[in-house]
CSV table of C-alpha atoms and ligand atoms in Angstrom, one decimal:
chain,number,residue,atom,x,y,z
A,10,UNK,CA,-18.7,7.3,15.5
A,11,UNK,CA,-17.4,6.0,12.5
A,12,UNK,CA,-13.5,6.2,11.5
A,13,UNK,CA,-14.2,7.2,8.1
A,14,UNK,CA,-16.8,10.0,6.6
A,15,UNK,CA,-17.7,7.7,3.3
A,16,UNK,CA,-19.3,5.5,6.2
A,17,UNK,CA,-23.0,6.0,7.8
A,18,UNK,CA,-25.6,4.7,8.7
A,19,UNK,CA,-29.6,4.1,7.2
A,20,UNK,CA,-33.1,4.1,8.4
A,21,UNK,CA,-32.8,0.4,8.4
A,22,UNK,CA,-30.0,0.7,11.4
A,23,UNK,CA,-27.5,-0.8,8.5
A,24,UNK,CA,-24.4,0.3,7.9
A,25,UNK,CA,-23.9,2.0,4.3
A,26,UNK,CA,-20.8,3.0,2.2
A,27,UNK,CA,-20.5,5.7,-0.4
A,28,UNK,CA,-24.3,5.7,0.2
A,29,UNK,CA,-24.8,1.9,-0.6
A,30,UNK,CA,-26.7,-0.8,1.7
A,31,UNK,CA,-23.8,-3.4,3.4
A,32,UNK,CA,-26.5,-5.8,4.1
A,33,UNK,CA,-28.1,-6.3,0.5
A,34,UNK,CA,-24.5,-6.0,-0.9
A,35,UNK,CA,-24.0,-9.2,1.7
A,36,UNK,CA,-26.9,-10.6,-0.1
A,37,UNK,CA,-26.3,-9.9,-3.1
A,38,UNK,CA,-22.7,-10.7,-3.6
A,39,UNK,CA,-22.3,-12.9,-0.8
A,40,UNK,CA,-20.0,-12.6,2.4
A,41,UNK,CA,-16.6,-12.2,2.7
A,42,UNK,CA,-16.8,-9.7,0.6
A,43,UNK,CA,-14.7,-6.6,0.0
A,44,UNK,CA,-16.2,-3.2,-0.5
A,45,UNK,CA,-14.0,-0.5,-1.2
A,46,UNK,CA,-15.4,3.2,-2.3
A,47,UNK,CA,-13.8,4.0,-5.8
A,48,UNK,CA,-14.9,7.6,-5.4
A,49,UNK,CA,-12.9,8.1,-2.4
A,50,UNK,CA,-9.9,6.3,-3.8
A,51,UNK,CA,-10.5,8.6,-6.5
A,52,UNK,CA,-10.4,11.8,-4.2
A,53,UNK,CA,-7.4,10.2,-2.4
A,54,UNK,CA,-5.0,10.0,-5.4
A,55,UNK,CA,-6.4,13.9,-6.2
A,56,UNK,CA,-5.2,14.9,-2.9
A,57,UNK,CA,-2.3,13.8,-3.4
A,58,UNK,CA,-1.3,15.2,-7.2
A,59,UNK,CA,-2.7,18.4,-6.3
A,60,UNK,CA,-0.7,18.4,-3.0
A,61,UNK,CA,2.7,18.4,-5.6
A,62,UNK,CA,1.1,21.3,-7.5
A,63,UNK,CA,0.0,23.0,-4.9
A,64,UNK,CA,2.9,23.4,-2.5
A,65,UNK,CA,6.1,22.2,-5.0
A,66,UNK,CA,7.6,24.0,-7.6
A,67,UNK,CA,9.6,21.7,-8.6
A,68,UNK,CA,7.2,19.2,-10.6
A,69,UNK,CA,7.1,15.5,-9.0
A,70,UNK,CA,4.6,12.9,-10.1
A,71,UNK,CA,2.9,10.3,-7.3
A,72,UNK,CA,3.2,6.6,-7.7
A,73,UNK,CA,0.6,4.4,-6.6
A,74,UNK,CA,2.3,1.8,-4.3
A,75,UNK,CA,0.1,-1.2,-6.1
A,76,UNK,CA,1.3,-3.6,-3.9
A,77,UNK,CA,-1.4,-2.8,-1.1
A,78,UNK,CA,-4.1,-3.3,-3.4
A,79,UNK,CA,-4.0,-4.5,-7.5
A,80,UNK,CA,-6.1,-5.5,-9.7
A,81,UNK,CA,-7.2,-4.3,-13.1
A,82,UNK,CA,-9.2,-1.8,-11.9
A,83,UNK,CA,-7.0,-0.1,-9.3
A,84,UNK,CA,-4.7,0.6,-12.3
A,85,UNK,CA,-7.5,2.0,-14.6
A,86,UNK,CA,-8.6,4.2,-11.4
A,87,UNK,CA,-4.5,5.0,-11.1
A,88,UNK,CA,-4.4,6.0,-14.4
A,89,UNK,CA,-7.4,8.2,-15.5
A,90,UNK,CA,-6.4,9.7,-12.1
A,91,UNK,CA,-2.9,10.9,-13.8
A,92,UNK,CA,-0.6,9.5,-11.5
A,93,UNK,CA,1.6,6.9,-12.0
A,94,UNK,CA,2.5,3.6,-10.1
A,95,UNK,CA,4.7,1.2,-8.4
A,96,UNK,CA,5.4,-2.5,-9.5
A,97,UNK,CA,7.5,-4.7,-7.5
A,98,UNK,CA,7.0,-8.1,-9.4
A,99,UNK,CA,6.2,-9.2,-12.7
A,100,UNK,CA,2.9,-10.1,-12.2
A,101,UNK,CA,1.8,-6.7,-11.3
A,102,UNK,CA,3.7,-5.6,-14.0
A,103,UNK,CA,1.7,-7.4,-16.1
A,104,UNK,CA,-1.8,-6.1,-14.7
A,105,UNK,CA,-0.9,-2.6,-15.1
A,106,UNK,CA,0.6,-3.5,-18.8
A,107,UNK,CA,-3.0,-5.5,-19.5
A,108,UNK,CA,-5.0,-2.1,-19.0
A,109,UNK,CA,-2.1,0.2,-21.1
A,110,UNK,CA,-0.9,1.6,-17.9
A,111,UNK,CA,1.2,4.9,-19.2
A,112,UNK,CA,5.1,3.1,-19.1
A,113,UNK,CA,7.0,6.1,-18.2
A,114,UNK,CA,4.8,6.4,-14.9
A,115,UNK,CA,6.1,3.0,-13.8
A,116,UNK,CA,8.6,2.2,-11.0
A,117,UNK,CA,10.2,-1.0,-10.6
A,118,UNK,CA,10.9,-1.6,-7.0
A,119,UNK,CA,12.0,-5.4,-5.2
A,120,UNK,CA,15.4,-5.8,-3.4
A,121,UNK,CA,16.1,-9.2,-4.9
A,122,UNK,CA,14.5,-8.8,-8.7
A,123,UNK,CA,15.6,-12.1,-11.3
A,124,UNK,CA,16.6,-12.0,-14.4
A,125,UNK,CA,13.4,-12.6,-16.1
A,126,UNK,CA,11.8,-9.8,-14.1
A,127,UNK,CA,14.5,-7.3,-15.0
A,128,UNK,CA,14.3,-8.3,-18.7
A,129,UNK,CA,10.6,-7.9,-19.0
A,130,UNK,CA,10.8,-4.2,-17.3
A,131,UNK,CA,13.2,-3.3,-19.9
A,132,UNK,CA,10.8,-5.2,-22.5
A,133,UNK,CA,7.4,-3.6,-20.8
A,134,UNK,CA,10.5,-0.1,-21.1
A,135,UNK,CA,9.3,0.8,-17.7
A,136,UNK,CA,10.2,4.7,-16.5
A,137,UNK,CA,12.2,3.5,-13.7
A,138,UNK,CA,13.7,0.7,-12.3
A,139,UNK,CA,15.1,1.2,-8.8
A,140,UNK,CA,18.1,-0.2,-8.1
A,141,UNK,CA,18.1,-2.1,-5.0
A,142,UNK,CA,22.0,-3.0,-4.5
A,143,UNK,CA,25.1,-3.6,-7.2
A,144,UNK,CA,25.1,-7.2,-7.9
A,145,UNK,CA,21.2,-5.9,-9.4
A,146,UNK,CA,23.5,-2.8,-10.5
A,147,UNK,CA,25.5,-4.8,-12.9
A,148,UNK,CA,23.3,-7.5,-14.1
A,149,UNK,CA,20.8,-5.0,-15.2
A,150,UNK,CA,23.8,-3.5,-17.0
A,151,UNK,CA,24.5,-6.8,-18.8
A,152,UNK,CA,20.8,-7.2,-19.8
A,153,UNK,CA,20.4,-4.2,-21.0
A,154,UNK,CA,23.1,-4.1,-23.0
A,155,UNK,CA,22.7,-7.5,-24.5
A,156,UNK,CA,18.7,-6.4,-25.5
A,157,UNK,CA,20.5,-2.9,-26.9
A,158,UNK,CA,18.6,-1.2,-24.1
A,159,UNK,CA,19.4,1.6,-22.0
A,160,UNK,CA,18.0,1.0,-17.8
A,161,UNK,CA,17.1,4.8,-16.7
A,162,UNK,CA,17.6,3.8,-13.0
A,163,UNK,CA,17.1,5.1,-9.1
A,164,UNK,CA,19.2,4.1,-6.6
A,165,UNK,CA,17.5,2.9,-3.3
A,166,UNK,CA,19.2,3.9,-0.4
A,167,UNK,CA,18.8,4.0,3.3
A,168,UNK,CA,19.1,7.1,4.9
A,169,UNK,CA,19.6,6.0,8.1
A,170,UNK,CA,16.7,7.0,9.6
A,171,UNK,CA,14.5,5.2,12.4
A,172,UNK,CA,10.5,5.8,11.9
A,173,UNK,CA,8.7,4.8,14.7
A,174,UNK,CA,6.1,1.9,13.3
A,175,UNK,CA,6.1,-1.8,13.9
A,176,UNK,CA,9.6,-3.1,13.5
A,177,UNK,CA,8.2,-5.4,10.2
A,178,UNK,CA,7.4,-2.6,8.3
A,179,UNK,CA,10.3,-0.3,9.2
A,180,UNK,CA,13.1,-0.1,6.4
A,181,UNK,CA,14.8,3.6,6.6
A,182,UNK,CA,17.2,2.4,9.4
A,183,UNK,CA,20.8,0.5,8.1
A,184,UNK,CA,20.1,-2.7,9.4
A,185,UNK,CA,17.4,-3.4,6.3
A,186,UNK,CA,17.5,-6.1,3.7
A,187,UNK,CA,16.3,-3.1,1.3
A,188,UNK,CA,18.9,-0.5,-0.2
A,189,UNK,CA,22.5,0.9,-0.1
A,190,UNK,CA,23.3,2.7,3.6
A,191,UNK,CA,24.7,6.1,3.1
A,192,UNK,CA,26.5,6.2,6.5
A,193,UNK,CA,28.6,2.7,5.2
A,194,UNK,CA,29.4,4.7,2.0
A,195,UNK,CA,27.4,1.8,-0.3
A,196,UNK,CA,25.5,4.6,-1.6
A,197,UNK,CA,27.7,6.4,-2.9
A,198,UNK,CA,30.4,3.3,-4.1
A,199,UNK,CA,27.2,2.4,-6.1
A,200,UNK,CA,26.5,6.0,-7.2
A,201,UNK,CA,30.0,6.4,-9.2
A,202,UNK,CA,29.7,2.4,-10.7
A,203,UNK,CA,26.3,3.5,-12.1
A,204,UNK,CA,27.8,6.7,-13.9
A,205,UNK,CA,30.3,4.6,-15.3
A,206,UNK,CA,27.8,1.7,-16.8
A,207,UNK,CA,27.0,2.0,-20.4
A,208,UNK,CA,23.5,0.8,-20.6
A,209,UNK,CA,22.8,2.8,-16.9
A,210,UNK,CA,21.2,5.9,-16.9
A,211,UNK,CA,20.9,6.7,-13.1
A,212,UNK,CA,18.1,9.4,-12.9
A,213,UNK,CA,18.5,9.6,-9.2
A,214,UNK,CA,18.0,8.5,-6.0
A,215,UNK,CA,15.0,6.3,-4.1
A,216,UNK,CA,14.1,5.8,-0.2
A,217,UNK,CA,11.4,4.4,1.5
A,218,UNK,CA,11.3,4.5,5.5
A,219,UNK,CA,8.7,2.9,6.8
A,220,UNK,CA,5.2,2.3,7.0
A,221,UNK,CA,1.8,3.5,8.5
A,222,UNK,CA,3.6,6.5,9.8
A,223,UNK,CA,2.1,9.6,11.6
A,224,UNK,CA,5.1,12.0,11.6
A,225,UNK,CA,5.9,14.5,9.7
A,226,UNK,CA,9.4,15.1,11.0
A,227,UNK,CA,11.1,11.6,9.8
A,228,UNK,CA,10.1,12.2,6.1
A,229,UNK,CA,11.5,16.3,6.7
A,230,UNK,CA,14.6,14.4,8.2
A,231,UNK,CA,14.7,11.9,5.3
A,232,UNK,CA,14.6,14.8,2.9
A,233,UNK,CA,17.3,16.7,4.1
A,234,UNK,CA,19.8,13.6,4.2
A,235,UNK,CA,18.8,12.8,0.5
A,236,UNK,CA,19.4,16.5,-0.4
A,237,UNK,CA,22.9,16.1,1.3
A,238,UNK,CA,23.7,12.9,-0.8
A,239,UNK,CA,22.4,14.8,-4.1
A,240,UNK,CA,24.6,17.4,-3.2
A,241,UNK,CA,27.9,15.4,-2.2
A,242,UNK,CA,26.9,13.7,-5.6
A,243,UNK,CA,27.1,16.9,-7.6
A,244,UNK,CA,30.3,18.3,-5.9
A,245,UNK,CA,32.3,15.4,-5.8
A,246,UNK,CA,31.3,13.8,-9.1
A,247,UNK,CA,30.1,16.7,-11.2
A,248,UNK,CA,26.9,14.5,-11.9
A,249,UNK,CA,23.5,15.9,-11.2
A,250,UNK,CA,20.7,13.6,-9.7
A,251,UNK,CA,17.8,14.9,-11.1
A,252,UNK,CA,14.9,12.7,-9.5
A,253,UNK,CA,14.7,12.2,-6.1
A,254,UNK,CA,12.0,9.6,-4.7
A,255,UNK,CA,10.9,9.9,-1.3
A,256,UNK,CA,8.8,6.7,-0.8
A,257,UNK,CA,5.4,6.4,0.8
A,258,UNK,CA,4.1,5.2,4.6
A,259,UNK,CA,1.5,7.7,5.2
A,260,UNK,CA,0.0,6.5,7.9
A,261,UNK,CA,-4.1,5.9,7.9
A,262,UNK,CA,-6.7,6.1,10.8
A,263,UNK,CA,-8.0,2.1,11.6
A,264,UNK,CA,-9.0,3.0,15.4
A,265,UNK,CA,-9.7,5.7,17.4
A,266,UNK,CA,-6.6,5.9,18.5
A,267,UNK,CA,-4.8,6.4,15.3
A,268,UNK,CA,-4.4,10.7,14.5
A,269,UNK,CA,-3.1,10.7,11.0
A,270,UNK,CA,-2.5,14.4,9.7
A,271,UNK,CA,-3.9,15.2,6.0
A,272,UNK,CA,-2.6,14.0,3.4
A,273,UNK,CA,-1.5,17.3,1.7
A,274,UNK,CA,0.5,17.9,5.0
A,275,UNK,CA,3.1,16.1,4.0
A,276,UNK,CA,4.1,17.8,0.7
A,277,UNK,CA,3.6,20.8,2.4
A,278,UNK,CA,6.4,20.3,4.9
A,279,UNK,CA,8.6,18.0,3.1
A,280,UNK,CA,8.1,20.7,-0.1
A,281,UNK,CA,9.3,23.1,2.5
A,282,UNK,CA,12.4,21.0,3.7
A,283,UNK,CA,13.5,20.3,-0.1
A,284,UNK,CA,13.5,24.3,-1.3
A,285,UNK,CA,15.0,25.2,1.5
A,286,UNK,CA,18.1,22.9,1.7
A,287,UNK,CA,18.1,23.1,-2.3
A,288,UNK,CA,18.6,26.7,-2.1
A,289,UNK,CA,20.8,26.4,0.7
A,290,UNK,CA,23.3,23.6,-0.9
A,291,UNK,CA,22.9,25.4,-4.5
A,292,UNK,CA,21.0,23.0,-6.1
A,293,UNK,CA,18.3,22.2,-8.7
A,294,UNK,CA,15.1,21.6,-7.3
A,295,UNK,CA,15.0,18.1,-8.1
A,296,UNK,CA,11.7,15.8,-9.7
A,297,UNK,CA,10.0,14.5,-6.5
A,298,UNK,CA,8.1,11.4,-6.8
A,299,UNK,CA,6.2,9.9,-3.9
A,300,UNK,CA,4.5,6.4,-3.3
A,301,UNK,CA,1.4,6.8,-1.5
A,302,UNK,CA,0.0,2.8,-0.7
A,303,UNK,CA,-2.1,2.4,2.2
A,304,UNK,CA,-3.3,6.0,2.6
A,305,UNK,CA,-4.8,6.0,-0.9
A,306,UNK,CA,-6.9,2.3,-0.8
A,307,UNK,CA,-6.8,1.2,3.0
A,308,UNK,CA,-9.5,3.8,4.4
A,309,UNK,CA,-11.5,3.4,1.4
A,310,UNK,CA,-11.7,-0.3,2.0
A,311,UNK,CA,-14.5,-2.3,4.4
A,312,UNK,CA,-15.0,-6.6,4.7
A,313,UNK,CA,-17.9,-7.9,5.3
A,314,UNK,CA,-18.5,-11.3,7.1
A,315,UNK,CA,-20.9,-13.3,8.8
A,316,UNK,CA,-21.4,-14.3,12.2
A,317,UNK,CA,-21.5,-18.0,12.8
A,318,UNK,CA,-20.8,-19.6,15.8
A,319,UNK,CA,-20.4,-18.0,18.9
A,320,UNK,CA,-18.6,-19.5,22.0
A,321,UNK,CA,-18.7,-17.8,25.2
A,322,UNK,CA,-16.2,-19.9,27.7
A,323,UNK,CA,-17.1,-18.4,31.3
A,324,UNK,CA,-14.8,-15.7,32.8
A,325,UNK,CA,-12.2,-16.0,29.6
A,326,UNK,CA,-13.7,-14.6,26.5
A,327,UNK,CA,-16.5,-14.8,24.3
A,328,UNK,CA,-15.4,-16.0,20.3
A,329,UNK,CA,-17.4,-15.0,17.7
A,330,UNK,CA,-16.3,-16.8,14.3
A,331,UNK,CA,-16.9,-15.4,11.1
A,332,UNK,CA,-16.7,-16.8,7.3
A,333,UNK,CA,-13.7,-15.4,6.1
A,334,UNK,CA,-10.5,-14.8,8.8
A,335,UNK,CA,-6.5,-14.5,7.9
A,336,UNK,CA,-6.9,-15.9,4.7
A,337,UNK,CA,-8.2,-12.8,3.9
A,338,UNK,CA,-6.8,-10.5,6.1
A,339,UNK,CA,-3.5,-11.8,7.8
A,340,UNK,CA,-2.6,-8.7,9.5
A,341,UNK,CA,-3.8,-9.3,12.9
A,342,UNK,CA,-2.4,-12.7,12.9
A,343,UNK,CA,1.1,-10.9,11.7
A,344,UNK,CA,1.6,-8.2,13.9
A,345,UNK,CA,-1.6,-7.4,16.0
A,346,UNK,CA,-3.2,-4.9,13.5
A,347,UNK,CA,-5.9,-3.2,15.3
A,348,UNK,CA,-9.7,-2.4,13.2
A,349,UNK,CA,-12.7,-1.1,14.1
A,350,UNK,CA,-15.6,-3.7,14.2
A,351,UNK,CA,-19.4,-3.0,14.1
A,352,UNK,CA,-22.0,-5.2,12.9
A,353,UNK,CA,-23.2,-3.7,10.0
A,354,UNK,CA,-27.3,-4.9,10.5
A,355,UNK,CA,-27.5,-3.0,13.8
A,356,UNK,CA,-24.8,-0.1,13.2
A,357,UNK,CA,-26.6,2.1,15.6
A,358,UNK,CA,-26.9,0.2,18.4
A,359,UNK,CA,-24.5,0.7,21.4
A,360,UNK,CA,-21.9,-1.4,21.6
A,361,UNK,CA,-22.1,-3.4,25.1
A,362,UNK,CA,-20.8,-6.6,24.3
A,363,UNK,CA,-16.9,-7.3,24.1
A,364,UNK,CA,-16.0,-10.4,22.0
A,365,UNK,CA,-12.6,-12.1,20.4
A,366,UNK,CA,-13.1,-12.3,16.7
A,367,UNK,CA,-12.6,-15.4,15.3
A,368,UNK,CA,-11.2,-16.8,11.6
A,369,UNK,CA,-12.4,-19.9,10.0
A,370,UNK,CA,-9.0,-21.2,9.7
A,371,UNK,CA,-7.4,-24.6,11.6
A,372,UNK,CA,-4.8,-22.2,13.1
A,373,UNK,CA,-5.6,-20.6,16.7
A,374,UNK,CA,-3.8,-17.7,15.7
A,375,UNK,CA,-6.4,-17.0,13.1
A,376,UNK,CA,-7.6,-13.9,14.3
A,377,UNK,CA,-8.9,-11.2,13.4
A,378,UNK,CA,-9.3,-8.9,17.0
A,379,UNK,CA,-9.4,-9.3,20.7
A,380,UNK,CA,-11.2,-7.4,23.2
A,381,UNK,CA,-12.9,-5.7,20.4
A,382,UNK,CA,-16.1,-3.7,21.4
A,383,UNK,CA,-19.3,-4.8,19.8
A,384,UNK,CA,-22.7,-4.8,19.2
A,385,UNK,CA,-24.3,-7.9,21.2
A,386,UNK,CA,-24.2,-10.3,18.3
A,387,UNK,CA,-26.1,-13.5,16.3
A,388,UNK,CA,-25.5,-15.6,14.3
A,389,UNK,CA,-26.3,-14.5,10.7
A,390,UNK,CA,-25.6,-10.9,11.8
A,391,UNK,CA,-23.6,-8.9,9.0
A,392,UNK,CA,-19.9,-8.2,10.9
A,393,UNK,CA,-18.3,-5.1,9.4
A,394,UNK,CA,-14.2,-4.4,9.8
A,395,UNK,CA,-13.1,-1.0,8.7
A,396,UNK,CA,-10.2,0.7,6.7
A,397,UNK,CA,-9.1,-2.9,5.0
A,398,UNK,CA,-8.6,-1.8,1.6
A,399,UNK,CA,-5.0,-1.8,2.3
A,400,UNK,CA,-2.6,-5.3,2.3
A,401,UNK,CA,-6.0,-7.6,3.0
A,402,UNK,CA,-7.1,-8.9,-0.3
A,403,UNK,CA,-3.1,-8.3,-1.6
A,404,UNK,CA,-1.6,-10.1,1.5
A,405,UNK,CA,-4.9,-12.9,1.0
A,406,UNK,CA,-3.6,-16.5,0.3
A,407,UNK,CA,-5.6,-20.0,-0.3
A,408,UNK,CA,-4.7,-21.3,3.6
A,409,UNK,CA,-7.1,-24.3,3.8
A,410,UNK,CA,-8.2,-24.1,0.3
A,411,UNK,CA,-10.7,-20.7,0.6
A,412,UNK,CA,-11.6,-19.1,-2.3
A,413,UNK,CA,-10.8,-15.9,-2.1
A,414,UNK,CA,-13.8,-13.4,-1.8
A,415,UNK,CA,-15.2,-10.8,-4.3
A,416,UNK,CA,-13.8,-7.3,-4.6
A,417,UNK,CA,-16.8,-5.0,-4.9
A,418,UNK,CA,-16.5,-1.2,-5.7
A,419,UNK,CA,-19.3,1.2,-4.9
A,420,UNK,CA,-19.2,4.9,-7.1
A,421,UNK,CA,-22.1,7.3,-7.1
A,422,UNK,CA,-24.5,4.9,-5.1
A,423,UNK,CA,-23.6,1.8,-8.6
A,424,UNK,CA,-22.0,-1.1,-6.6
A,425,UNK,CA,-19.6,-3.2,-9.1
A,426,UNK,CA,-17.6,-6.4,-8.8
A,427,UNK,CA,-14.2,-5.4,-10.1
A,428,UNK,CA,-12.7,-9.1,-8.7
A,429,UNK,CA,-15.0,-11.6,-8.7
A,430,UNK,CA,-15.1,-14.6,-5.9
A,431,UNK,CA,-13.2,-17.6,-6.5
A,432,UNK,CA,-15.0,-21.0,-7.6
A,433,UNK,CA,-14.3,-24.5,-6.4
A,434,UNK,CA,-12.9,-24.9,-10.0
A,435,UNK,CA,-10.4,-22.1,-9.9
A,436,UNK,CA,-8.9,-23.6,-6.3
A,437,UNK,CA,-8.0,-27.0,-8.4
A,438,UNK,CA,-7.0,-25.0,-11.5
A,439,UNK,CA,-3.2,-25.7,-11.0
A,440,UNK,CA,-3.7,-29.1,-9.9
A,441,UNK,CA,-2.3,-31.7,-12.2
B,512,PLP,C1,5.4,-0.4,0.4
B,512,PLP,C2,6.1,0.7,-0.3
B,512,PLP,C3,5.4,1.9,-0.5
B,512,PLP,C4,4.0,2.2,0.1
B,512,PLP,O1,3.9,2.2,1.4
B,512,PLP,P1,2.6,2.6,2.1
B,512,PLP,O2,2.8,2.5,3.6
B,512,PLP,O3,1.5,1.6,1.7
B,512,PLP,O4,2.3,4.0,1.7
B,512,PLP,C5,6.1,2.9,-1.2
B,512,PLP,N1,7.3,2.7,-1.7
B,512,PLP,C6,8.0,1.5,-1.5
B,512,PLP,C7,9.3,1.3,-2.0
B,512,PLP,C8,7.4,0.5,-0.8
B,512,PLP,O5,8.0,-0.7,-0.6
C-alpha cells in the first residue's frame, strides 16, 4: 500500500516513518514539516558505494548530487557515509566546507560559474571542477594561474543521447545549455586547448543525461560513447583520460506507476558496458564517478500539512487546501509531478474520496495534485505527500513571504530537527 517500506502504519490508524508517529511529530514540530528518514538515506548512499565495489574493478567514488537536498546535515550524513559530493554554487560550497567536507571528494558542477565562484573552488582546492564550456576553459586558466594554482578539471560533454524524462530535466541530447557536444566536435576542440593550458590539469571527462530515469540502456549507451571519446582522445592525442563521470538521474518510485530498478542495477550494467568496451578499445579501466541525487534523498523524504478549508464546487472538483503548497514544493506547479497522498491520522482507511490539493499561495497554479485519491477528509486532518525529500525543500522559495518549514530527521525511532522553521524575524532579515 505504501510506495516506500520505511513507511507503515500504527495502532492509532496514523501513519509512521522509520517507526516514528507523523501525527505527534505534526504536533510537536508543527506542520509543513519535512520528515526525511536519515537511516534510509544512510542505506541509500551504502547501496550505492558498495554497488562500485561490488561489480567495478576499476575503483570510482559516488558523489552526492547536493543540489536535491543540502543542508549541514546531508553533508555530515555524505561524509561519514564515504562518499563524496557535488556542489554547483558557492553557497553549497560553503555548507559542505562549514562541516570539513573531505575536498578532494568535491565536484564543481554549473554551466555558467563567475569568477568569484571559480576562485573560491580553487581557494576551498576542490577535487574537481567540471568544465562546462571554453570561455569557463580559459578563465579558470587565468585564475588559476594568477592564484599559482593548478585547476584538476572534467570536461562536461553531451553525448548525444535522448533519455526519455520530462523535457526540463533532459540534458544528454545536443540541443542543451549544459556541456561540449561530441557530434559538433566542441568536445574534443576543448579536449586539446585543456592539454595545452598551464594551470589545467584535465582529469577527464563528465556527462549527465537526464533526470528521474528508469532505463538502464541510455546510461549503457552513454557509457559506450564516452569510452569512444576516451579512446579517440588516447589515439589521436596520446593523452590518457583517466576519470570518467557518468552523472546521476536514477529514477525513484513517487506513484504506483513508477517501476524503478535497484539501485545496484545500474553499476552492474554500466560496470559491464565499461570493461567490456575498455578491453575491446585497449584501454585503462578508467576512475568512474557517479552522482546519485534524487534516488538517495527523494524516497526517504515525506511533508506533512494540514487540511484547512475544503471547497467542493458541484460536478467540478472538490479543493482541499493545506498550510504549506509550491512554496515548498514547486514541482507540481512546474511540470505536473505526480505523489502519493494519504492523510496521515487515518492511514488505514480506504481511500473513497477524490480531491484537487490545494497550496496556500495567491497563484491558481499553486498546486500540489489533481484527481488525487484520498481518504474522505477534515479539516485539521494530518495530509501526508510521499517521496519529497528530493528538489522540495531545495527548489522551496519565500513566494508570499512563508517561512520556510522545519526539516526533521527521524534515525532509530529519535526524531531531530536538522533545519529549523523560519521566524517572522528571519523573513525581514534582509530588509533594510
Ligand atoms: C542534477 C544532477 C545530478 C543528479 O541528478 P538526480 O536526478 O538527482 O540523480 C547529477 N549530476 C549532475 C551534473 C546534475 O546536474
Amino acid at each position: 500500500m505504501f510506495v516506500s517500506d520505511h513507511l507503515g502504519i500504527n495502532q492509532q490508524h496514523h501513519l509512521t516513518i522509520g517507526g516514528v508517529d507523523t501525527i505527534e511529530l505534526a504536533e510537536q514540530f508543527h506542520t509543513p514539516l519535512f520528515v526525511m528518514d536519515e537511516d534510509k538515506i544512510r542505506d541509500h548512499c551504502r547501496q550505492f558505494r558498495h554497488s562500485i565495489e561490488e561489480y567495478y574493478q576499476g575503483a570510482g567514488l559516488v558523489c552526492y548530487a547536493s543540489k536535491a537536498f543540502c543542508c549541514k546535515q546531508m553533508y555530515r550524513i555524505a561524509k561519514e557515509e564515504g562518499i563524496g559530493t557535488d556542489v554547483v554554487s558557492m553557497g553549497e560550497l560553503y555548507t559542505a566546507m562549514s562541516v570539513d567536507f573531505p575536498v578532494e571528494k568535491i565536484c564543481y558542477h554549473g554551466n555558467n560559474k563567475t569568477p568569484q565562484e571559480l576562485e573560491y573552488a580553487l581557494e576551498c582546492g576542490v577535487g574537481r571542477i567540471v568544465v562546462d564550456n571554453l570561455s569557463e576553459l580559459h578563465l579558470l586558466n587565468d585564475l588559476a594561474g594568477n592564484m599559482g594554482k593548478k585547476a584538476v578539471i572534467l570536461l562536461r560533454v553531451t553525448p548525444g543521447i535522448d533519455a526519455h524524462t520530462h523535457q526540463f530535466i533532459r540534458t544528454g541530447q545536443l540541443d542543451s545549455k549544459f556541456g561540449l557536444a561530441i557530434e559538433l566536435g566542441l568536445a574534443m576542440e576543448a579536449i586539446k586547448q585543456a592539454i595545452q593550458l598551464p594551470h589545467i590539469v584535465l582529469d577527464g571527462i563528465h556527462c549527465h543525461i537526464g533526470s528521474q530515469i528508469f532505463d538502464i540502456d541510455p546510461f549503457e549507451h552513454a557509457a559506450e560513447v564516452m569510452l569512444s571519446l576516451i579512446a579517440e582522445v588516447q589515439t589521436t592525442l596520446d593523452f590518457s583520460l583517466k576519470t570518467l563521470n557518468l552523472g546521476g538521474g536514477f529514477g525513484i518510485q513517487y506513484t504506483d506507476s513508477d517501476d524503478p530498478v535497484a539501485y545496484d542495477c545500474y553499476m552492474k550494467r554500466v560496470s559491464e558496458v565499461v570493461k567490456k568496451k575498455a578491453t575491446e578499445l585497449g584501454l585503462p579501466l578508467p576512475y568512474i564517478i557517479i552522482e546519485p541525487g534524487r534516488s538517495i534523498v527523494g524516497p526517504a523524504g515525506i511533508t506533512l500539512y494540514t487540511v484547512g478549508n475544503i471547497k467542493e464546487i458541484p460536478n467540478i472538483r472538490k479543493y482541499l487546501a493545506v498550510d504549506g503548497g509550491m512554496t515548498d514544493n514547486p514541482r507540481y506547479a512546474l511540470y505536473q509531478a505526480e505523489y502519493n497522498f494519504l492523510i496521515a491520522n487515518r492511514a488505514d482507511a480506504p481511500k473513497d474520496d477524490t480531491v484537487t490539493v490545494a497550496g496556500r499561495c495567491c497563484e491558481s497554479g499553486d498546486l500540489l495534485g489533481e484527481h488525487i485519491k484520498l481518504q474522505s477528509a477534515q479539516v485539521g486532518d494530518i495530509l501526508a505527500v510521499c517521496a519529497t525529500g528530493a528538489y522540495n525543500y531545495a527548489m522551496s522559495s519565500h513566494y508570499n513571504r512563508v517561512a520556510k518549514p522545519a526539516v526533521i530527521m527521524v534515525s532509530g525511532g529519535v526524531a531531530k530537527e536538522v533545519v529549523r522553521r523560519e521566524t517572522l524575524e528571519d523573513l525581514t532579515r534582509f530588509d533594510i
